[in-house]
XYZ file of C-alpha atoms in Angstrom:
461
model
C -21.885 13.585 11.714
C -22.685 10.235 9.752
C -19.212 10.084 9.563
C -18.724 9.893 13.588
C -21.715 7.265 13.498
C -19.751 4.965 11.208
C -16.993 4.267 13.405
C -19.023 4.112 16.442
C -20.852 1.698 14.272
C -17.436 0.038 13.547
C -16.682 0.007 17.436
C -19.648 -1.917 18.429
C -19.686 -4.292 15.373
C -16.341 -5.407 16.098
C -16.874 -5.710 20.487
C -19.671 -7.890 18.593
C -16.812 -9.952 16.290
C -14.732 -10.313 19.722
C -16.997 -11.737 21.790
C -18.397 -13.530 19.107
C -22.302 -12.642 19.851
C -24.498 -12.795 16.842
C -20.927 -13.129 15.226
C -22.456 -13.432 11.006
C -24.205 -9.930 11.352
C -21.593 -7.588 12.814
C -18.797 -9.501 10.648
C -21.101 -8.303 7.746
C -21.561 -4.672 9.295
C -17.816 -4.377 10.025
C -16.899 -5.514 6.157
C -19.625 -3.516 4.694
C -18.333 -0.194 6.891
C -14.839 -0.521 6.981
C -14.654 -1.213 3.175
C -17.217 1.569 2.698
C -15.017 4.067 4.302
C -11.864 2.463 2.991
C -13.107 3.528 -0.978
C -14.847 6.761 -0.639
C -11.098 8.883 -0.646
C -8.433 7.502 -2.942
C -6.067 9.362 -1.407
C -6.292 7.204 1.847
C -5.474 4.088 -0.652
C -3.192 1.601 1.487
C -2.638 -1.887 0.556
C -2.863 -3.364 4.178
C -6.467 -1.597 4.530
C -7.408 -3.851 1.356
C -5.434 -6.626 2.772
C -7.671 -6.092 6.045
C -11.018 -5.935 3.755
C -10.205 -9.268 2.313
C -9.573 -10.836 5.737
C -13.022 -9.195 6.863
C -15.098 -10.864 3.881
C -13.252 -13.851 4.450
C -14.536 -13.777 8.135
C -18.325 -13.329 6.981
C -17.738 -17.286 6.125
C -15.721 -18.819 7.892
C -17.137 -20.269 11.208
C -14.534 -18.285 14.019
C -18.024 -18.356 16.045
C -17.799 -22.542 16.392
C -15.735 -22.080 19.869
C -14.573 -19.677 22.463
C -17.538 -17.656 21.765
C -21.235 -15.913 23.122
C -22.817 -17.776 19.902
C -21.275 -20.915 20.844
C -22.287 -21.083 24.901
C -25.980 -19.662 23.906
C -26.468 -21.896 20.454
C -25.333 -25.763 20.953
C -25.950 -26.084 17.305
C -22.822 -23.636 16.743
C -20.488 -24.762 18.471
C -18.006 -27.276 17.091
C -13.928 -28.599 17.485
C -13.139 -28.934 14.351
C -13.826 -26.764 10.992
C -13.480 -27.137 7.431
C -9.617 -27.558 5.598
C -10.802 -25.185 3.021
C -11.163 -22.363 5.902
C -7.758 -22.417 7.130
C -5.962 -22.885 3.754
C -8.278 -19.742 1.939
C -6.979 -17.439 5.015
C -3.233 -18.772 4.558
C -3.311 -18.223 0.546
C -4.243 -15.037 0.780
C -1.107 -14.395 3.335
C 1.366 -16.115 0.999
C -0.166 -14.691 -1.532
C 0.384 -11.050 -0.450
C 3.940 -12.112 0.273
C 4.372 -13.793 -2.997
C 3.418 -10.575 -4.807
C 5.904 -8.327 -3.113
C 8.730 -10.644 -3.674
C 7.591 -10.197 -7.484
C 7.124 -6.535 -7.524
C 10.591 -5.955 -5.615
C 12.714 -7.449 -8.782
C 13.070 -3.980 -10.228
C 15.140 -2.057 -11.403
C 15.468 0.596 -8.368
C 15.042 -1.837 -5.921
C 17.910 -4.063 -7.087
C 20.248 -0.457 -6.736
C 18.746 -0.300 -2.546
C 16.372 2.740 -4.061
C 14.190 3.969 -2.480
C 15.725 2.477 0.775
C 18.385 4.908 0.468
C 16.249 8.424 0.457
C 13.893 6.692 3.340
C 16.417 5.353 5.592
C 18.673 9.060 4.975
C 15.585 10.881 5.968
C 14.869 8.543 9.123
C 18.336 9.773 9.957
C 18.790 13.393 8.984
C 15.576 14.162 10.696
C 15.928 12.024 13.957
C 16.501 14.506 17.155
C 20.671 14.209 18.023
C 21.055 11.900 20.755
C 18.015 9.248 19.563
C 18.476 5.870 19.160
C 17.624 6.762 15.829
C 21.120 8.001 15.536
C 23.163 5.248 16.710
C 22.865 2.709 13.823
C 24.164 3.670 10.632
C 20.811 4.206 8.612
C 22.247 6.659 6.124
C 25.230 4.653 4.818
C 24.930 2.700 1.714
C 26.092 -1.028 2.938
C 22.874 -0.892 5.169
C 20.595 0.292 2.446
C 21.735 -2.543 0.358
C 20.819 -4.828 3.735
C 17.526 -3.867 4.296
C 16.839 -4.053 0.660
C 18.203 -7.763 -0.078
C 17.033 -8.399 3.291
C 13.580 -7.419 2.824
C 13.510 -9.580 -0.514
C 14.829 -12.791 0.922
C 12.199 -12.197 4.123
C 9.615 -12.198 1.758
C 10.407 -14.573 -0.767
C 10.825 -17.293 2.389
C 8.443 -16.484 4.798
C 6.028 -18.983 3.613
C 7.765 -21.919 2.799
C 9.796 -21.585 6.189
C 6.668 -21.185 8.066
C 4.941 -24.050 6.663
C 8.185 -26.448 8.086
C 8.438 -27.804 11.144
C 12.034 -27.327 11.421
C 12.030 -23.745 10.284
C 9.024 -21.872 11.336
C 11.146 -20.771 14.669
C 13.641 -19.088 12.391
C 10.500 -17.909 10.019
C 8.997 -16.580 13.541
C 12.046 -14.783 14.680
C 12.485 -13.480 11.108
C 9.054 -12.161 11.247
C 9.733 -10.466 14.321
C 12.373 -8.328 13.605
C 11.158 -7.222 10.365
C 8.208 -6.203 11.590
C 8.732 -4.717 14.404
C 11.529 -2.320 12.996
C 8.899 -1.708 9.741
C 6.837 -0.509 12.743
C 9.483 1.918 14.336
C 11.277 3.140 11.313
C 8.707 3.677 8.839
C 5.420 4.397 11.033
C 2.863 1.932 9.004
C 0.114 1.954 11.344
C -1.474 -1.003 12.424
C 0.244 -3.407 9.516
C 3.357 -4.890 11.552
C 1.670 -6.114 14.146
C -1.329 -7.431 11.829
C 1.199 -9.448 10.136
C 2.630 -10.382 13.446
C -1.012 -11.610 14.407
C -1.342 -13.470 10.999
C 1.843 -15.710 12.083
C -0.779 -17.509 13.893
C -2.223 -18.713 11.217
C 0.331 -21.242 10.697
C 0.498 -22.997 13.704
C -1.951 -26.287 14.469
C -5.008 -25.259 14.347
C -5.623 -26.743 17.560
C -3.516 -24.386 19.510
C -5.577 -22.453 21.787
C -6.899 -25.463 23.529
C -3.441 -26.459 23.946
C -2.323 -23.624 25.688
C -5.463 -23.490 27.313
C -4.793 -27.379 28.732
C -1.322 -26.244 29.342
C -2.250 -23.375 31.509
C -4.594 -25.441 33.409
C -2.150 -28.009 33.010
C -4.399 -30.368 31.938
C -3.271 -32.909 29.067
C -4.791 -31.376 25.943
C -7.248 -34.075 23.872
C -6.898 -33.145 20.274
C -10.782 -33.179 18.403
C -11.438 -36.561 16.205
C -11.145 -34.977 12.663
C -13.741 -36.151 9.750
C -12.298 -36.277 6.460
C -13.665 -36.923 3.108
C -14.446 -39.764 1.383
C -11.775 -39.673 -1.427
C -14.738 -42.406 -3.142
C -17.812 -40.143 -2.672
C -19.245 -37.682 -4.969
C -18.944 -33.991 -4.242
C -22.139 -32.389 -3.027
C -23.820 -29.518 -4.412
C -22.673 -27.517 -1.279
C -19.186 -28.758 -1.689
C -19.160 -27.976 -5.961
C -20.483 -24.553 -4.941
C -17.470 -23.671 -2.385
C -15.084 -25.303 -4.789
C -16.288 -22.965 -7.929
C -16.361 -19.638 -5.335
C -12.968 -20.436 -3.966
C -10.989 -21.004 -7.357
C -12.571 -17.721 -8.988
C -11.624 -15.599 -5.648
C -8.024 -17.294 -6.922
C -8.098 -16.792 -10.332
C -8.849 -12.916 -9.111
C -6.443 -12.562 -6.493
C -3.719 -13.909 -9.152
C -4.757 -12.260 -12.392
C -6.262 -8.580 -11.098
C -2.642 -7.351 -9.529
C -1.009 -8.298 -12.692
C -3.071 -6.040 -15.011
C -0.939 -3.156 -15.597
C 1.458 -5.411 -17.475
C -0.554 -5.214 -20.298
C 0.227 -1.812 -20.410
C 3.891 -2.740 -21.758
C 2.451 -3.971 -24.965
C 1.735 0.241 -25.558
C 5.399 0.962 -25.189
C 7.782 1.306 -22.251
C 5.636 1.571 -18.671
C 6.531 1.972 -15.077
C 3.014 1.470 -13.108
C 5.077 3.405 -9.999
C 5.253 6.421 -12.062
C 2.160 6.655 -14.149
C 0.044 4.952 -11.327
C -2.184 3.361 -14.560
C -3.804 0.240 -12.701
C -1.475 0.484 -9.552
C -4.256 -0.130 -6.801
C -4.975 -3.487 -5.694
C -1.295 -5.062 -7.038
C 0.318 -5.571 -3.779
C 2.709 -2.505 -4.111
C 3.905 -2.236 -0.677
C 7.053 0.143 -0.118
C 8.482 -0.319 -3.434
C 8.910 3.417 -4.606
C 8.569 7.309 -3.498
C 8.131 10.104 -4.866
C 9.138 13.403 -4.197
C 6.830 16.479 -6.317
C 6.518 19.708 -6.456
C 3.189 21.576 -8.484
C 1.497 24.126 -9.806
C -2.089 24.960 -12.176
C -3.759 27.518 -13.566
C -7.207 27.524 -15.086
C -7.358 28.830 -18.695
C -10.945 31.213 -20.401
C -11.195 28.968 -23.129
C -12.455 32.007 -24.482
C -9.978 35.225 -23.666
C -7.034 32.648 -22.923
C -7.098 34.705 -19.207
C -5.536 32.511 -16.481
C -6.030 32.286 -12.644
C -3.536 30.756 -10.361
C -4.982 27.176 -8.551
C -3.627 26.033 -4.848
C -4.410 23.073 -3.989
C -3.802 23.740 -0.419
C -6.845 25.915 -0.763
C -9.168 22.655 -1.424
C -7.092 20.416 -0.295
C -5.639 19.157 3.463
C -1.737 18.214 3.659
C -2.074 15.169 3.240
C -4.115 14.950 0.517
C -1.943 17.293 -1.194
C 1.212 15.150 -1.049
C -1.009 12.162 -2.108
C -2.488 14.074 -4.754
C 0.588 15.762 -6.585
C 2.291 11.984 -7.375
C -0.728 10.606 -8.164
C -1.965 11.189 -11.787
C -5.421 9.837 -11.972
C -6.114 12.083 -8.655
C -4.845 15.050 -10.621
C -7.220 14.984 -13.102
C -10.420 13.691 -10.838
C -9.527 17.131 -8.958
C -9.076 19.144 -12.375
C -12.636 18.081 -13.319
C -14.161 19.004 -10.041
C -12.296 22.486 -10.210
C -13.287 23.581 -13.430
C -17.124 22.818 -13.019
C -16.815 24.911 -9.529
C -14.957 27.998 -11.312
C -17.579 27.609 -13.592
C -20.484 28.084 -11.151
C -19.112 30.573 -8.410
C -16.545 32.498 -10.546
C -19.029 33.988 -13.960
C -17.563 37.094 -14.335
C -14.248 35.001 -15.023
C -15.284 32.486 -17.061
C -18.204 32.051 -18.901
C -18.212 28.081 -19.236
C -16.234 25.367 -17.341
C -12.349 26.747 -17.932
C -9.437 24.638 -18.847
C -7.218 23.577 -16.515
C -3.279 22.996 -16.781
C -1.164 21.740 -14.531
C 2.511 21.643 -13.803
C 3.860 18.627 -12.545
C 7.234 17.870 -11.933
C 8.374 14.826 -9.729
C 11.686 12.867 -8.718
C 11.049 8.719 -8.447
C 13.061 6.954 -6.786
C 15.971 9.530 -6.363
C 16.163 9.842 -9.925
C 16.247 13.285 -11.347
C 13.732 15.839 -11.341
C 11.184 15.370 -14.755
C 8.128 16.146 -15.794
C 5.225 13.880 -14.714
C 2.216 16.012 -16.452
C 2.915 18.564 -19.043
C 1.477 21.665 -18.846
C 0.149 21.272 -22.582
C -2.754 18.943 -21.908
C -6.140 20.226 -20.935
C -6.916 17.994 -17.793
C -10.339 18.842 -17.505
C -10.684 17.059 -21.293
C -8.856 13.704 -19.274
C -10.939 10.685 -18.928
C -8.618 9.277 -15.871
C -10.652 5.553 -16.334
C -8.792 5.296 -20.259
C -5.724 3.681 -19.558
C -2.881 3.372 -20.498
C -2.504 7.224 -19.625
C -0.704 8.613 -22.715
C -1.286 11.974 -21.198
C 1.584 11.245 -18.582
C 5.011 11.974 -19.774
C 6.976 8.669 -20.097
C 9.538 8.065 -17.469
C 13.287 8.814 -18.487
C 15.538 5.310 -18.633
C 17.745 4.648 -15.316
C 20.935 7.273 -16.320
C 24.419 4.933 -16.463
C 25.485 6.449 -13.258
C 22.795 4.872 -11.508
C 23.203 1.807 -13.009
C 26.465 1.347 -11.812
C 24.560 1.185 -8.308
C 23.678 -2.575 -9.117
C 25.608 -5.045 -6.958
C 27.077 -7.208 -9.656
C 29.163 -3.798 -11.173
C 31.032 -3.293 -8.067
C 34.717 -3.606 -8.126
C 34.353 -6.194 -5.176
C 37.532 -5.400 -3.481
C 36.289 -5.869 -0.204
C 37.950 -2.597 1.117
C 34.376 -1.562 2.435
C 35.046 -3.563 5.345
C 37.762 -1.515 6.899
C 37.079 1.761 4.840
C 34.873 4.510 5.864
C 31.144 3.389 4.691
C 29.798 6.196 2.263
C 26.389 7.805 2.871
C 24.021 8.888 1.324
C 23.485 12.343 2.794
C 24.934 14.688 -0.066
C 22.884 13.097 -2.603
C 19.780 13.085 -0.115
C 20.195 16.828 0.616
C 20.614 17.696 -2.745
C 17.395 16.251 -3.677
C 15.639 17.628 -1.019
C 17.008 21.050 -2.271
C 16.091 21.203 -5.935
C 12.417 20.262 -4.786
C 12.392 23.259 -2.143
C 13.856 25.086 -5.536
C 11.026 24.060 -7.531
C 8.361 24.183 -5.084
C 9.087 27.755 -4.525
C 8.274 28.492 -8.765
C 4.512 28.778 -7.755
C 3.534 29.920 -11.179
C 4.404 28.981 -14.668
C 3.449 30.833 -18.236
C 1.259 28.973 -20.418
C 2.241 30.726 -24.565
C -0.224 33.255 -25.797
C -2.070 33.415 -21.993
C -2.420 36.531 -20.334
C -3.438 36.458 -15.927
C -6.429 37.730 -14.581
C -5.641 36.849 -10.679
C -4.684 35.159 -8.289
C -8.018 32.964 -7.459
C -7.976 32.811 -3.582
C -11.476 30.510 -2.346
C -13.806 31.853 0.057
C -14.950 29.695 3.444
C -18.195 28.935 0.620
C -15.378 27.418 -1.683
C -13.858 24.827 0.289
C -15.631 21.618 -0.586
């Protein structure tokens, strides 16, 4: 039940953050909470739920509580018109930051070739009920994967320079818009479209509420006298102290997504595949993976194996999170081979070996190996990175290179010939990993079975 209590807690802390009563404790409740329950299960990892924690530490200082607030109509000394530069500019770094980083991160090699657009926007349409709206714009041909993926890089890369001009932060807002809002009804995001959306904000005059508040009482607005600094006079301790905090959160924010490059002093690394440092880098939408599974546990001592489902232990979704995600795979490897241990003696007499199957297609690539079934995973520290235990991904085949823009013929005859789709390649995929998700099993050499291990009610965690 603590669980239900949280986000009760969560509802009342932030009815406290809206109306802005005893604003500095619930913003430190809600960041606390939310960023509790955001870390406890990997497998709920999103980057717009970090995005959100930042935004909720950030609010913990910043004064929101100086005006149209409960604090600021019961404490005089609260309220205020104005607030410090440094306020606005921290939350509007970390936006263009965030956009900045997925720019980056999209100049790749799949990306470049409209993958994984392709498989998502194919499966939008293959799936969509005949008849939807779904269905009347050509989602499954390549010329529109190859717009939504250029598109989605130029959105990015000019978001924030357009929104910080006068001239062009209609177009920027219109942009914004549209992407948005179809990110919101063709890939089902949650609540991060219309956070963005809400963010947009952030780059108007600060002053605008009490100008549309003047202009629906239409009153003429009077904008607050603004104090600024003495170029002459000496920074204050106070002053040195935000100045130090807010270029380390900067250094941080820059240098922490960018760690998994060090990985490609090693050898060749793909951090989309491996997943070695991927959380926390601002990898929004960039690839997909499509898996299929199987483990066994190994006696260490009669070589006797026992099949392992992870649906047993594990909920949908969890599953499908877990199966692409390497460092997962071996935190759940540990876990089952200490419980085999305990509730299954007459099996195995100490905590078994556990080997795994794994066998994933990235990016609409072909099928390959991600784990191979000779490693012990239970014997996997999954904090040593770079993971040499995962099998290297194979180069981009020729074929697919000939995807890339600049190797087209350019004859132009795509704009009266039929537009090809991308639904043979789509369904093929989708049949070789029914194919292989049907192989349940696999034969580790010089193993013999002992059963089928099928948990109890008592085994479910």
């Amino acid at each position: 039940q603590h669980m239900v209590h949280s986000v009760w807690l969560l509802f009342v802390a932030g009815i406290g953050i809206m109306i802005g009563f005893r604003y500095r404790l619930w913003a430190w409740v809600y960041f606390l909470l939310f960023s509790w329950l955001y870390a406890i299960d990997t497998n709920v990892f999103l980057n717009h739920a970090y995005l959100i924690c930042i935004f909720l530490l950030f609010m913990c200082f910043v004064p929101a509580n100086a005006a149209f607030s409960l604090d600021a109509w019961l404490y005089p000394g609260v309220r205020s018109s104005v607030m410090p530069r440094w306020c606005l500019w921290l939350l509007r770094g970390q936006q263009c930051l965030v956009y900045s980083f997925a720019t980056f991160i999209k100049l790749n090699e799949d990306w470049l070739r409209a993958a994984p657009m392709d498989l998502w926007m194919t499966d939008r349409w293959t799936t969509a009920p005949l008849g939807s709206w779904i269905r009347m714009i050509p989602l499954h041909t390549t010329p529109m994967h190859y717009v939504m993926s250029y598109g989605g890089l130029v959105y990015d890369a000019f978001f924030c320079p357009f929104m910080m001009g006068r001239r062009t932060y209609p177009v920027a807002m219109l942009t914004a818009a549209v992407f948005h809002l179809s990110n919101h009804f063709l890939f089902r995001i949650g609540v991060f479209p219309w956070m963005m959306l809400a963010c947009m904000t952030l780059f108007f005059e600060p002053d605008w509420p009490l100008r549309l508040l003047a202009r629906l009482r239409r009153r003429p607005s009077r904008r607050p006298r603004l104090r600024r600094r003495s170029r002459s006079r000496p920074f204050t301790r106070a002053e040195l102290v935000v100045l130090v905090a807010l270029g380390v959160f900067a250094a941080h924010q820059i240098l922490f997504p960018l760690r998994n490059y060090r990985y490609r002093l090693y050898g060749p690394h793909n951090v989309g595949w491996d997943e070695a440092s991927g959380f926390h880098s601002w990898r929004m939408m960039v690839r997909t993976k499509d898996c299929a599974h199987s483990m066994v546990a190994r006696d260490r001592a009669t070589n006797g194996t026992i099949r392992i489902a992870l649906e047993h232990y594990l909920d949908h979704h969890q599953v499908q999170r877990t199966e692409k995600h390497p460092p997962s795979i071996v935190q759940f490897a540990h876990y089952i081979s200490r419980k085999l241990a305990r509730q299954k003696p007459h099996y195995f007499s100490e905590p078994p070996a556990i080997h795994g199957n794994f066998t994933c297609s990235f990016n609409g690539r072909p099928f390959q190996n991600l784990i191979s079934p000779v490693h012990d995973l239970s014997q996997i520290d999954y904090n040593d990175e770079p993971f040499d235990w995962v099998t290297p991904l194979e180069p981009l085949p020729e074929e697919k290179r000939a995807e890339y823009p600049w190797r087209w013929p350019w004859t132009f005859r795509w704009l009266w010939d039929e537009w090809p789709t991308y639904v043979k390649q789509y369904e093929a995929l989708m049949s070789e990993k029914r194919r292989l998700r049907a192989l349940s099993s696999f034969h580790l050499p010089g193993t013999h079975s002992l059963s089928s291990h099928r948990p109890t009610s008592a085994d479910t965690p």
